[in-house]
Coordinates of C-alpha atoms in Angstrom, one line a residue:
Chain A
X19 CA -9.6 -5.9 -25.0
X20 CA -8.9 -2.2 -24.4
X21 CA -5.5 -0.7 -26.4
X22 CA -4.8 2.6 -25.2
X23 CA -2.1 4.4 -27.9
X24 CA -0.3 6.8 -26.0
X25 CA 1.8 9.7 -27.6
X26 CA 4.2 11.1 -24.9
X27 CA 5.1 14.2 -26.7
X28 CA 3.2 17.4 -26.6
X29 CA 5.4 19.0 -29.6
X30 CA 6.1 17.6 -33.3
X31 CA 4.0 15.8 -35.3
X32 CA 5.8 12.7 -36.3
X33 CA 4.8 10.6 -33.1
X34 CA 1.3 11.5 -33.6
X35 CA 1.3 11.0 -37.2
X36 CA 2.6 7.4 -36.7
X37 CA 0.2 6.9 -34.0
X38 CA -2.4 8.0 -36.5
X39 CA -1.6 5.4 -38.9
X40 CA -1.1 2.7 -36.1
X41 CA -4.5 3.5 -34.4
X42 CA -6.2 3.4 -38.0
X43 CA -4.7 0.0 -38.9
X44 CA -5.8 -1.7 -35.5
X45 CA -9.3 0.2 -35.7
X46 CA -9.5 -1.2 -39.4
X47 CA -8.1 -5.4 -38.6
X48 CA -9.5 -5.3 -35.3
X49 CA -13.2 -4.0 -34.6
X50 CA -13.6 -5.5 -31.4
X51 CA -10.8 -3.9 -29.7
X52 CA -11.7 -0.9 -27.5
X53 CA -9.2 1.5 -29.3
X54 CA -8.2 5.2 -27.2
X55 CA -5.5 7.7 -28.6
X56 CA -4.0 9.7 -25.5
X57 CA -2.0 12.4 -27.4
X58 CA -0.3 14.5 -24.4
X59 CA -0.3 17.6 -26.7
X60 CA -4.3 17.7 -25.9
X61 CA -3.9 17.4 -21.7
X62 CA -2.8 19.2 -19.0
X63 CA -0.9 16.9 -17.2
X64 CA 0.8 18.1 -14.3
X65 CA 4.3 16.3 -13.0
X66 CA 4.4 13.9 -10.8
X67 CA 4.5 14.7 -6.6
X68 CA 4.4 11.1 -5.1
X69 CA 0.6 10.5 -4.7
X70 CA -1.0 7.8 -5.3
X71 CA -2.5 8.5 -9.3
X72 CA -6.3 7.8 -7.8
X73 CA -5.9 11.2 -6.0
X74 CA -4.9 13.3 -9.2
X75 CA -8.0 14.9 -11.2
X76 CA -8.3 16.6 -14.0
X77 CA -6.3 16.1 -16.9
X78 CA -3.8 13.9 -14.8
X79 CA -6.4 11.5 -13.3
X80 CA -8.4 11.1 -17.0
X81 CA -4.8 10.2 -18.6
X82 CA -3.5 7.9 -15.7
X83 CA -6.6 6.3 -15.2
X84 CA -7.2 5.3 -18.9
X85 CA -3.8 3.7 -18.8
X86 CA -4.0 2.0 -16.2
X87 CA -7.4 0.8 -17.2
X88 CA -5.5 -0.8 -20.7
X89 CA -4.8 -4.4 -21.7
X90 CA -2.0 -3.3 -23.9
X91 CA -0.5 0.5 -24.2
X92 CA 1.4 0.8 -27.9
X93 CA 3.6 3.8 -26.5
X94 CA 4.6 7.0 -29.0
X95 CA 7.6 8.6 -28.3
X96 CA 10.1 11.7 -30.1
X97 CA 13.7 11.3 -29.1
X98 CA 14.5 14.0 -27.8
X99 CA 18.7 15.0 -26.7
X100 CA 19.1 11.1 -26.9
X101 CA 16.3 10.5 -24.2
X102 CA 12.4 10.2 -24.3
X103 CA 10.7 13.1 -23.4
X104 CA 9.9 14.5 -19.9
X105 CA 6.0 14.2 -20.6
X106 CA 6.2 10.9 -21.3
X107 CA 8.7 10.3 -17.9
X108 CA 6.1 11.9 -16.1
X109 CA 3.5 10.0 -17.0
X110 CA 5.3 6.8 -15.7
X111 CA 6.5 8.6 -12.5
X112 CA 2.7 9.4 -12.0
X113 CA 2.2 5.6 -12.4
X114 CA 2.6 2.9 -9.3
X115 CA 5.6 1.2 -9.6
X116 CA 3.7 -1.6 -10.9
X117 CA 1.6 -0.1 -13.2
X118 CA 2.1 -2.5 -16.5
X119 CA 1.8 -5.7 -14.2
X120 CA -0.2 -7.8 -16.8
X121 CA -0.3 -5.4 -19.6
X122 CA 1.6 -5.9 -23.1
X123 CA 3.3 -2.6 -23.8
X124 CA 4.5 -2.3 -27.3
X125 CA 6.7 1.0 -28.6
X126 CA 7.0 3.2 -32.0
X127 CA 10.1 5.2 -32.0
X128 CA 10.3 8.7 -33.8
X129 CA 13.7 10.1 -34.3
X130 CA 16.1 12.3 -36.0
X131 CA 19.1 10.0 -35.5
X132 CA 19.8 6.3 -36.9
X133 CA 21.9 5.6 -33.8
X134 CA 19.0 6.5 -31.4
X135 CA 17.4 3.2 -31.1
X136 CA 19.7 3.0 -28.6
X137 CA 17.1 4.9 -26.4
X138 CA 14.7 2.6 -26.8
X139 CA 16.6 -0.5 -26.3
X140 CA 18.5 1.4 -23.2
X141 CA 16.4 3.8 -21.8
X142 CA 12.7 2.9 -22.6
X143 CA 12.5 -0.8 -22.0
X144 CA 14.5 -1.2 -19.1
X145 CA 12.2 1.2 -17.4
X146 CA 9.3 -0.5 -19.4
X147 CA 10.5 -4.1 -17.7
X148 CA 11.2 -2.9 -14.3
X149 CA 7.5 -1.4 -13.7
X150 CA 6.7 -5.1 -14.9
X151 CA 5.5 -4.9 -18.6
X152 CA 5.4 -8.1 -21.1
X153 CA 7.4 -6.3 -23.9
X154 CA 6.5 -6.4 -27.5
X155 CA 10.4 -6.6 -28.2
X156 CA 10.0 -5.7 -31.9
X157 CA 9.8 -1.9 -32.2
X158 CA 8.8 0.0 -35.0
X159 CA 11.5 3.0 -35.2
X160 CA 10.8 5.9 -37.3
X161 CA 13.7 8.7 -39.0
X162 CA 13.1 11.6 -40.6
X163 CA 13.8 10.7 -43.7
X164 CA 10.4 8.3 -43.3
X165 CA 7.8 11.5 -43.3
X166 CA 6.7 13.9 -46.0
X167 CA 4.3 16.8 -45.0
X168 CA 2.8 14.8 -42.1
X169 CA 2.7 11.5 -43.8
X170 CA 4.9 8.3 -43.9
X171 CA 6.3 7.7 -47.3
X172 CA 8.0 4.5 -46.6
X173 CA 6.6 1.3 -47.1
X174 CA 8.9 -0.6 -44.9
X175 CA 7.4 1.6 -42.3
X176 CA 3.9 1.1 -43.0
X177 CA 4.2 -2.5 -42.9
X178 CA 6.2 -2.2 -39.2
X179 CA 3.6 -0.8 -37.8
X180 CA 1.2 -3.5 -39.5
X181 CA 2.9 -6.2 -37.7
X182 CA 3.6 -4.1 -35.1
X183 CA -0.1 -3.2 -34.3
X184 CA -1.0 -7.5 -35.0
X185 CA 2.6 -8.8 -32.6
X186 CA 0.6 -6.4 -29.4
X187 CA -3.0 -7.5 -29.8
X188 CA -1.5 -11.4 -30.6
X189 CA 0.8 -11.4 -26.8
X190 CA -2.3 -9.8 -25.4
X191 CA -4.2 -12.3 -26.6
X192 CA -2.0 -14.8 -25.1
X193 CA -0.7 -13.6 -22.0
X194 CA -4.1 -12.9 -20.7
X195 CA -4.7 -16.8 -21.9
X196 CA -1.9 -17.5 -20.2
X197 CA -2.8 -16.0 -17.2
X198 CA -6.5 -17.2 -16.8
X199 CA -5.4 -20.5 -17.5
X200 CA -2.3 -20.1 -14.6
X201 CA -5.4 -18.2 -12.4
X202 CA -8.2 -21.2 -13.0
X203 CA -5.5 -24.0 -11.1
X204 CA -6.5 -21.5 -8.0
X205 CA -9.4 -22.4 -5.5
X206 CA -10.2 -18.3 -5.1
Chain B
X4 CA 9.5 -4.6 28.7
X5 CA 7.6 -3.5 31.5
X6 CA 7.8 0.0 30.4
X7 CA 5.1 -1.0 27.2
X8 CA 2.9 -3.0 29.8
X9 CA 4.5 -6.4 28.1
X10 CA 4.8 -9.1 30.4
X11 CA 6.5 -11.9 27.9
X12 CA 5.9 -14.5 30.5
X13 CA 2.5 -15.0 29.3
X14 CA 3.7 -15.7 25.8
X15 CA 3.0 -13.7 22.3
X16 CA 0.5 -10.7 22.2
X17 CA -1.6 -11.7 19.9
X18 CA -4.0 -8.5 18.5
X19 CA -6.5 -7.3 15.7
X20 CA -6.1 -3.8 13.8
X21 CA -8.8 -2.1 11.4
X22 CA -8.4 1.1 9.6
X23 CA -12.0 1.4 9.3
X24 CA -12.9 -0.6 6.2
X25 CA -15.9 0.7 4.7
X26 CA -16.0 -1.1 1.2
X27 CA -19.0 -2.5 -0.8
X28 CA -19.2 -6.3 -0.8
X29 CA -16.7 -7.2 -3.3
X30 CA -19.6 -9.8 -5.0
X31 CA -22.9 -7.8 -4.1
X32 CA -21.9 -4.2 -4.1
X33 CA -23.7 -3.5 -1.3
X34 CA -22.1 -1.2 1.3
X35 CA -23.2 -1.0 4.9
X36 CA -23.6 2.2 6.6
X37 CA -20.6 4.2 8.5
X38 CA -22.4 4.5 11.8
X39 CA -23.3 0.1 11.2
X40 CA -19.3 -0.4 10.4
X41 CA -18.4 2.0 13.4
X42 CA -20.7 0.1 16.1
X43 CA -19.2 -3.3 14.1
X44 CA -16.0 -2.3 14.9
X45 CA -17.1 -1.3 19.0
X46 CA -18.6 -4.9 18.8
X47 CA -15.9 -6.6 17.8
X48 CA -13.5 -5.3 20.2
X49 CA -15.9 -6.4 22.9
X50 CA -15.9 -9.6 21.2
X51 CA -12.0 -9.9 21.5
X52 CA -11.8 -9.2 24.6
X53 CA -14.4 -11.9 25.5
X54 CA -12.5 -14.7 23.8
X55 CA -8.9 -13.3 25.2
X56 CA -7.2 -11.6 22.5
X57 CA -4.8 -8.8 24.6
X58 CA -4.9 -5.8 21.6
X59 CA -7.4 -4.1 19.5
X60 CA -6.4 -1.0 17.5
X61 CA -7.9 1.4 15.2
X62 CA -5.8 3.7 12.7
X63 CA -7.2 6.8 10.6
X64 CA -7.2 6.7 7.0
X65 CA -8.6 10.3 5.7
X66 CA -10.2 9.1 2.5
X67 CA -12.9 6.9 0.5
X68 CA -13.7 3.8 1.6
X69 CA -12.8 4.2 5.6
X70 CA -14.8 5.1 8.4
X71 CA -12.6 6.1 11.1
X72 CA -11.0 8.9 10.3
X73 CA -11.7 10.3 14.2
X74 CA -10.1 7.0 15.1
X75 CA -9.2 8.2 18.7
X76 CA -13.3 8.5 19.3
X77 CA -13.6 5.1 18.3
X78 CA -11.3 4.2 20.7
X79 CA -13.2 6.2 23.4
X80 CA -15.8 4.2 22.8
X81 CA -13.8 1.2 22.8
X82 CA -12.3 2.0 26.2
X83 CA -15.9 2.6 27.6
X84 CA -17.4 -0.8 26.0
X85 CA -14.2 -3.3 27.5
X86 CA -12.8 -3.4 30.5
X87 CA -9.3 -5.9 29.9
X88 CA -8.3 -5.5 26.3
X89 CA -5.4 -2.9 25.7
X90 CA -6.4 -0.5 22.8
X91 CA -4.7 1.9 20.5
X92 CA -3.9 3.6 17.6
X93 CA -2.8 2.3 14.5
X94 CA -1.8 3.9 13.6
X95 CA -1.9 8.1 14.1
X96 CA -1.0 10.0 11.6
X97 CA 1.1 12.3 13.7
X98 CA 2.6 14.0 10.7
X99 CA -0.6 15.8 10.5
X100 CA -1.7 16.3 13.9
X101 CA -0.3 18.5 16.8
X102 CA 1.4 16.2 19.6
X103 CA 0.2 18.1 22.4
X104 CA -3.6 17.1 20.9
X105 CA -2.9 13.8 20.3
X106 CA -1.4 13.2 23.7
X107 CA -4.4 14.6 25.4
X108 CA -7.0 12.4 23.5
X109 CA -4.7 9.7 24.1
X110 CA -3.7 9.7 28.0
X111 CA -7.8 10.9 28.4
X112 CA -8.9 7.2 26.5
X113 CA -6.3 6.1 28.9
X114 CA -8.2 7.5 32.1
X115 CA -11.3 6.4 30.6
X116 CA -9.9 2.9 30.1
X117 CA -8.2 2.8 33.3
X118 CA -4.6 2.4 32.0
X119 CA -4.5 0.4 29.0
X120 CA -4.1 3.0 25.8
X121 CA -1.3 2.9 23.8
X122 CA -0.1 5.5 20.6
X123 CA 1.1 4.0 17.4
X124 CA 2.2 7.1 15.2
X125 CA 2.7 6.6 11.7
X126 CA 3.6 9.1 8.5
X127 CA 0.7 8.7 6.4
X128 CA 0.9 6.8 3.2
X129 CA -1.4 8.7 1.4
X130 CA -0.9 12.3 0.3
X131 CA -4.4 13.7 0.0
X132 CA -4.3 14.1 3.7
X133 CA -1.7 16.3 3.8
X134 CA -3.9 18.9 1.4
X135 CA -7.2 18.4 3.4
X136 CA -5.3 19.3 7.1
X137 CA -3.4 22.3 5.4
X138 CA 0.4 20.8 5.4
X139 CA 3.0 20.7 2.4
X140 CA 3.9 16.8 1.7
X141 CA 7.3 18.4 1.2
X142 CA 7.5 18.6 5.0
X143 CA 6.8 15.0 4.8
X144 CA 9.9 13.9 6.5
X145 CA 10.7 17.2 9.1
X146 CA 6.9 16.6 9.8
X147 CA 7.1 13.6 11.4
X148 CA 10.1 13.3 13.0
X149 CA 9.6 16.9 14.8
X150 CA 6.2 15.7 16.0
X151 CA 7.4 12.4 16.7
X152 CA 10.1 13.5 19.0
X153 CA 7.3 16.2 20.8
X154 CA 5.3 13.5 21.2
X155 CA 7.8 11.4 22.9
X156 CA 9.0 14.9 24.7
X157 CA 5.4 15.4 26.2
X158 CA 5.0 11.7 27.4
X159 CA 7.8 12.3 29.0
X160 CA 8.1 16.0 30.8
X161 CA 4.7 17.4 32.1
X162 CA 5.8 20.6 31.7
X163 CA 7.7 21.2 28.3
X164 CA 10.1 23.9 26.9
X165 CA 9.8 23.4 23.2
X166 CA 10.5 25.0 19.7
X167 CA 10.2 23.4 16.2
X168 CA 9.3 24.5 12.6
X169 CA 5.8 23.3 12.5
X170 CA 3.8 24.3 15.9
X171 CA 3.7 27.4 18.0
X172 CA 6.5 27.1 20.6
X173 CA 5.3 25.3 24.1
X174 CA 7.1 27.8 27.0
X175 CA 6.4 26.0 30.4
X176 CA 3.5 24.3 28.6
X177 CA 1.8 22.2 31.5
X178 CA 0.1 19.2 28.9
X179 CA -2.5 17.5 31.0
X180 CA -4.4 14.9 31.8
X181 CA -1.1 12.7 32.7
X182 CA -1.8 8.8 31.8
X183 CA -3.2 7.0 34.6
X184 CA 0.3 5.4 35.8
X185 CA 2.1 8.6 34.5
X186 CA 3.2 7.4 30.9
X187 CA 1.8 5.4 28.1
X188 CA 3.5 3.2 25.3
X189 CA 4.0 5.2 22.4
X190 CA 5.3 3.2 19.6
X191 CA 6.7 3.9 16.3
X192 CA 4.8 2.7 12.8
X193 CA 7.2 1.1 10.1
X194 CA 6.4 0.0 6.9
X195 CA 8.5 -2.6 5.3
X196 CA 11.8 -0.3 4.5
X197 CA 14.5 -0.9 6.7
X198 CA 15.6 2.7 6.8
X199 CA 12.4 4.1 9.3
X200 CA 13.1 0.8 11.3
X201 CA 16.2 2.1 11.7
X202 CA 15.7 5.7 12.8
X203 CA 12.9 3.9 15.2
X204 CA 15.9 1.8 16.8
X205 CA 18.2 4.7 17.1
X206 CA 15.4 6.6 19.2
X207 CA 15.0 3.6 21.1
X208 CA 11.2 3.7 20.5
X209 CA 9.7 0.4 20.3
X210 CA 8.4 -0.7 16.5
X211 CA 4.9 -1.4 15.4
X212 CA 6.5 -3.3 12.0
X213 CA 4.0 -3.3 9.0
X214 CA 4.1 -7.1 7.4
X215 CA 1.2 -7.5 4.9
X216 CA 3.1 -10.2 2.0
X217 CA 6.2 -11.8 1.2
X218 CA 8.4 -13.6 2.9
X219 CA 8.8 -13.5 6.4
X220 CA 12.9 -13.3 5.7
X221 CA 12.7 -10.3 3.8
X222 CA 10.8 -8.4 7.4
X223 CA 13.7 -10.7 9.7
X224 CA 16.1 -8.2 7.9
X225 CA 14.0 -5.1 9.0
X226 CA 13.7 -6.2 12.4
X227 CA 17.5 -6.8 12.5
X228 CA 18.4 -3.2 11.2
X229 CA 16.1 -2.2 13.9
X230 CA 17.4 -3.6 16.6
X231 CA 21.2 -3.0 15.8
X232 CA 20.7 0.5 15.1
X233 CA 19.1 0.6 18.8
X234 CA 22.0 -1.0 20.1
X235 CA 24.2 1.1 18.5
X236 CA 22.6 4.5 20.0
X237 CA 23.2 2.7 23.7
X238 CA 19.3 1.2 24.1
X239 CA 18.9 -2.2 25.5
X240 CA 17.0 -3.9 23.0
X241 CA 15.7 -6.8 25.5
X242 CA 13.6 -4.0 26.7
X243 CA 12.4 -2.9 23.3
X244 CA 9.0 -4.8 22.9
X245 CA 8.5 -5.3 18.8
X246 CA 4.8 -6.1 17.1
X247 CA 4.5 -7.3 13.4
X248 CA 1.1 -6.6 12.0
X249 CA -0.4 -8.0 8.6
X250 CA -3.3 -9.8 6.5
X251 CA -5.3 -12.3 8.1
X252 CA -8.2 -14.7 7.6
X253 CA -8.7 -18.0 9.4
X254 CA -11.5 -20.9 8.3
X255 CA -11.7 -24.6 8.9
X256 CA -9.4 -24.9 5.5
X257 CA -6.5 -23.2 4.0
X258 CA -8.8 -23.7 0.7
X259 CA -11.6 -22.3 2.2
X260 CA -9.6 -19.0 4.3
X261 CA -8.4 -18.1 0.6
X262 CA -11.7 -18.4 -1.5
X263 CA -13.2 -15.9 1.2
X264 CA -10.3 -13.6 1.9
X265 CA -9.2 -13.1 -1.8
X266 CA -12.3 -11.1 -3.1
X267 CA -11.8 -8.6 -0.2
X268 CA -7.5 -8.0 -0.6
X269 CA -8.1 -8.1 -4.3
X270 CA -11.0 -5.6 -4.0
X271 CA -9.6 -3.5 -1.4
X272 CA -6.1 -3.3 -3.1
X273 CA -7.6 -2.0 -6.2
X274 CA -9.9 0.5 -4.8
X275 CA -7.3 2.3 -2.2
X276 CA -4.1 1.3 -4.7
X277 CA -5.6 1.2 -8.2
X278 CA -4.2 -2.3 -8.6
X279 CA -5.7 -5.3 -7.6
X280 CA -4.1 -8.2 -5.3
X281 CA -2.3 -10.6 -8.0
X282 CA -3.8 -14.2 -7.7
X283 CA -0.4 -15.5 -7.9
X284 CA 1.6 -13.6 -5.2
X285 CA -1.8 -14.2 -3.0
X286 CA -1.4 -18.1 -3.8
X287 CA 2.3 -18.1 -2.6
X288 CA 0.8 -16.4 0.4
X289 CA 0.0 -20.0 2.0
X290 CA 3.4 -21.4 1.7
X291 CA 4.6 -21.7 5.7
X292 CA 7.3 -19.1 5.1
X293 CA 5.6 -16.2 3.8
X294 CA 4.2 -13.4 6.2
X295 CA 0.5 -13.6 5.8
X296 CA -1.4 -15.4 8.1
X297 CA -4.1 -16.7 5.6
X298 CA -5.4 -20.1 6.2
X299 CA -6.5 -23.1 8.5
X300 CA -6.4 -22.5 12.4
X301 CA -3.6 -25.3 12.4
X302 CA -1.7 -23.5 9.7
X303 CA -2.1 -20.1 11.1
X304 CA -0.5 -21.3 14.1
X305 CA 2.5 -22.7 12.2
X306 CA 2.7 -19.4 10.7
X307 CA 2.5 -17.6 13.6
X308 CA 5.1 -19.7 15.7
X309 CA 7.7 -19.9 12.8
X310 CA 7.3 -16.1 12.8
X311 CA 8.2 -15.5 16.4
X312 CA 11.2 -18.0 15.7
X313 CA 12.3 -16.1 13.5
X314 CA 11.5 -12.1 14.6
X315 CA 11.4 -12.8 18.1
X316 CA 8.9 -9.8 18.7
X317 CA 6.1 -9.9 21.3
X318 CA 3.5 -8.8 19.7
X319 CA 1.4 -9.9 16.5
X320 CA -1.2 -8.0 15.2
X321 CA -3.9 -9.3 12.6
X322 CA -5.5 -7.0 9.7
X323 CA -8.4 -9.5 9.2
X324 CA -10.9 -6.8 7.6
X325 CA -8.9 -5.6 5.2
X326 CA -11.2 -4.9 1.7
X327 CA -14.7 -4.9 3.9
X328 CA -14.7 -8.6 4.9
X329 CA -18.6 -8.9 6.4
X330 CA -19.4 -8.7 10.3
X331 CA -20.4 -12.4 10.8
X332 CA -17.0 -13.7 8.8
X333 CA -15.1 -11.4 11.2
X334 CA -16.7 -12.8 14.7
X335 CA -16.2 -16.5 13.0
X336 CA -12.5 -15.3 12.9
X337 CA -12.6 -14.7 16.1
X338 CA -14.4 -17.1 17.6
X339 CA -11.7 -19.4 16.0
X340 CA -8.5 -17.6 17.1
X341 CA -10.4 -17.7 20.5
X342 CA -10.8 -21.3 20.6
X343 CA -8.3 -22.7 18.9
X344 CA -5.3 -20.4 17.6
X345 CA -4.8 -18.1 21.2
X346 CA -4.2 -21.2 23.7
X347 CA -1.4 -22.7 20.7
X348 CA 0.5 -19.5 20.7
X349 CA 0.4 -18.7 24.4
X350 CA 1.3 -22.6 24.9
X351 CA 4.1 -22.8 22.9
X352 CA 5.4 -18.8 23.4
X353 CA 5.1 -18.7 27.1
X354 CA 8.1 -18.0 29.1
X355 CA 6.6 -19.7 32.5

């Protein structure tokens, strides 16, 4: 299984930090999963003009290649003037329209605002569901008052990301069962 | 009808399209040479001709995994190997490519072939090709439709007064060699939007409509938008000839057609898209009312006659190479359409 963690933000630290914790708790329960951390903050990715994502390279082509390549994606993202962030748009307009068609995409919310879950539930899985992702529906959603000097400080927290990190390799797990066992009643 | 060489009384047009596959065997990995998959390609439209199919075409794709990017050369050689079968593009990527060029390639493969070339012009799906021939893919609209229209300008005037945005003017421009019976069908390439199939009916061009999945209600829409927009802008559309084109693979069983056709579309999807062909969608691919022509010879036929119920075009055109399906498969295909799929369509889609 290959779980790419993708932080869609390329300022703060608060996404990264709690992708830091998530990637070390899946790397730690689950040594068998093929883990990458795409932090934006270390690419060059350039926005999106139409093409097809096969024809970017560089930067663009390592990034959209390594997600499309993923089982699951657990998706980092700031709140930024109650939207996501215009890197991590960009990286699903740089993404076929079907890109998450049989990948789990799970999500880990950082924000300065209480009420801004409402992005998530409004904003980042509507787009999530229409380019065809199964949904971990249980977010993990992160305030402010949750860090201290780069580190979480509460609990609650830590264990969200816990289950979060065990709900997106267990639907992984069983959609792809699902699948192959929907795929095998096929004569091709 | 006459106008695009279509005579309806001898029933569908049935034809085979290739954009020059050149893939590695989805379950070997081994990958034939360009100049084996180019004299392939020569072969098998001397083949088709042999066992009576009317159309063979070749289109350019500019990128990995084709091998007919100089697509009109095939067709030279095409038109020098047959002597019957009509040939053209499909389809060229006249976005890129300068009109007066393209119609002198095209009406000189029509003198070689002694009147039976045709031009299918597309707008490129892909946008590497605008970067390797020097264009800006933010022209990709004005592109097209101000070659499209010189295209259609040339075919029509021998001498032409023209100015546009994206070629030198033409003052008193004489474009020769004229088509051996002074014109040639020059057809317009839609993909499955509605919207290009309309601005093809309001230039009362006729429509070479892209069909590769789904269900063959969804296209009917298209072809409707098409053909009231061209009513609407004063054409006749009885005299508008319309060709479908899209996946095909015939074997003795519908089981049988799938187990060798899915490795290919699956492949070939996920090399050129990045995403393979889901199993699921290709499954629901058999049932009688979706578009692709995957299956038994008896089926096929079903397929094919509930199609032209339904879109009442004149042409069909099969993709049946699509992801690098191998040489002998293909002339089994055709032996098959041949023998047993051509005299069902002409029998039932004849207007004697």
């Amino acid at each position: 299984m290959k779980i790419v963690g993708l932080s869609g933000s390329i300022v703060g630290s608060k996404t990264r930090t709690s992708m830091n914790y998530m990637v070390k708790d899946l790397i730690k329960k689950y040594p068998d999963v093929e883990v990458t951390l795409l932090d934006l903050a270390d690419y060059h990715v350039q926005f999106s003009d139409g093409r097809n994502y096969l024809e970017y390279e560089g930067d663009t082509g390592f990034v959209t290649r390594k997600i499309m390549e993923a089982d699951a994606i657990i998706m980092g993202t700031p709140i930024f003037q109650a939207s996501i962030p215009a890197t991590l748009k960009n990286i699903f307009d740089l993404l076929p329209v079907n890109a998450f068609r049989d990948k789990v995409v799970s999500m880990l919310v950082t924000a300065g605002s209480p009420k801004h879950y409402l992005i998530a539930e409004q904003q980042l899985k509507p787009i999530l569901a229409y380019m065809k992702a199964q949904i971990v529906q249980t977010y993990v959603f992160i305030e402010e008052k949750d860090f201290q000097r780069k580190e979480i400080v509460n609990d609650d927290v830590l264990f969200r990301i816990e289950r979060l990190v065990e709900d997106t390799v267990v639907l992984t797990k069983t959609y792809t069962k699902m699948r192959e066992a929907k795929e095998a009643t096929y004569d091709f | 009808m006459e106008n695009y060489r279509i005579d309806q009384s001898e029933g569908l047009e049935f034809g085979l399209y290739t954009l020059g596959d050149h893939i590695p065997h989805p379950l070997t990995g081994e990958r034939i040479s360009a100049q084996q998959r180019i004299h392939e390609i020569i072969d098998l439209a001397k083949l088709a001709e042999q066992v009576g199919i009317d159309f063979f075409s070749v289109g350019e794709s500019h990128q990995e995994y084709f091998a007919t990017q100089a697509h009109s050369v095939v067709l030279a050689a095409i038109a020098q190997a047959t002597s019957k079968i009509k040939i053209a593009s499909s389809s060229t990527i006249i976005s890129t490519s300068d009109p007066v060029r393209v119609f002198e390639d095209f009406s000189t493969i029509d003198l070689i072939s002694r009147g039976r070339a045709e031009i299918i012009a597309g707008r490129a799906s892909r946008i590497g090709l605008f970067d390797l021939l020097g264009y800006d893919v933010r022209d990709y609209e004005e592109l097209y439709e101000e070659k499209f229209e010189l295209l259609l300008k040339i075919s029509k005037e021998e001498v032409v007064n023209w100015s546009g945005d994206f070629r030198a003017p033409l003052n008193n421009a004489r474009v020769i060699p004229r088509p051996q019976n002074g014109s040639m069908p020059i057809w317009r390439a839609v993909g499955g939007h509605a919207a290009s199939a309309i601005k093809a009916g309001n230039a009362g061009v006729p429509m070479f409509l892209a069909t590769l999945g789904g269900p063959a209600t969804s296209f009917k829409a298209t072809i409707d938008a098409y053909r009231e927009a061209a009513k609407r802008s004063g054409f006749d559309t009885a005299t508008l000839p319309i060709a479908t084109a899209g996946f095909f693979h015939v074997a003795e069983t519908t089981q049988q057609a799938q187990s060798e056709a899915y490795p290919h579309i699956n492949q070939g999807m996920q090399l050129i898209n990045g995403q393979g062909y889901p199993k699921q969608h290709f499954a629901q691919g058999a049932d009688s009312r979706d578009v692709m022509n995957i299956g038994s010879p008896q089926q096929v036929i079903e397929k094919i006659l509930y199609q032209h119920e339904l879109f009442g075009h004149q042409r069909y055109i099969a993709q049946m190479d699509f992801g690098g399906v191998p040489y002998e498969k293909l002339v089994k295909n055709i032996e098959l359409i041949g023998t047993e799929i051509l005299p069902a369509i002409k029998k039932y889609t004849a207007k004697k």
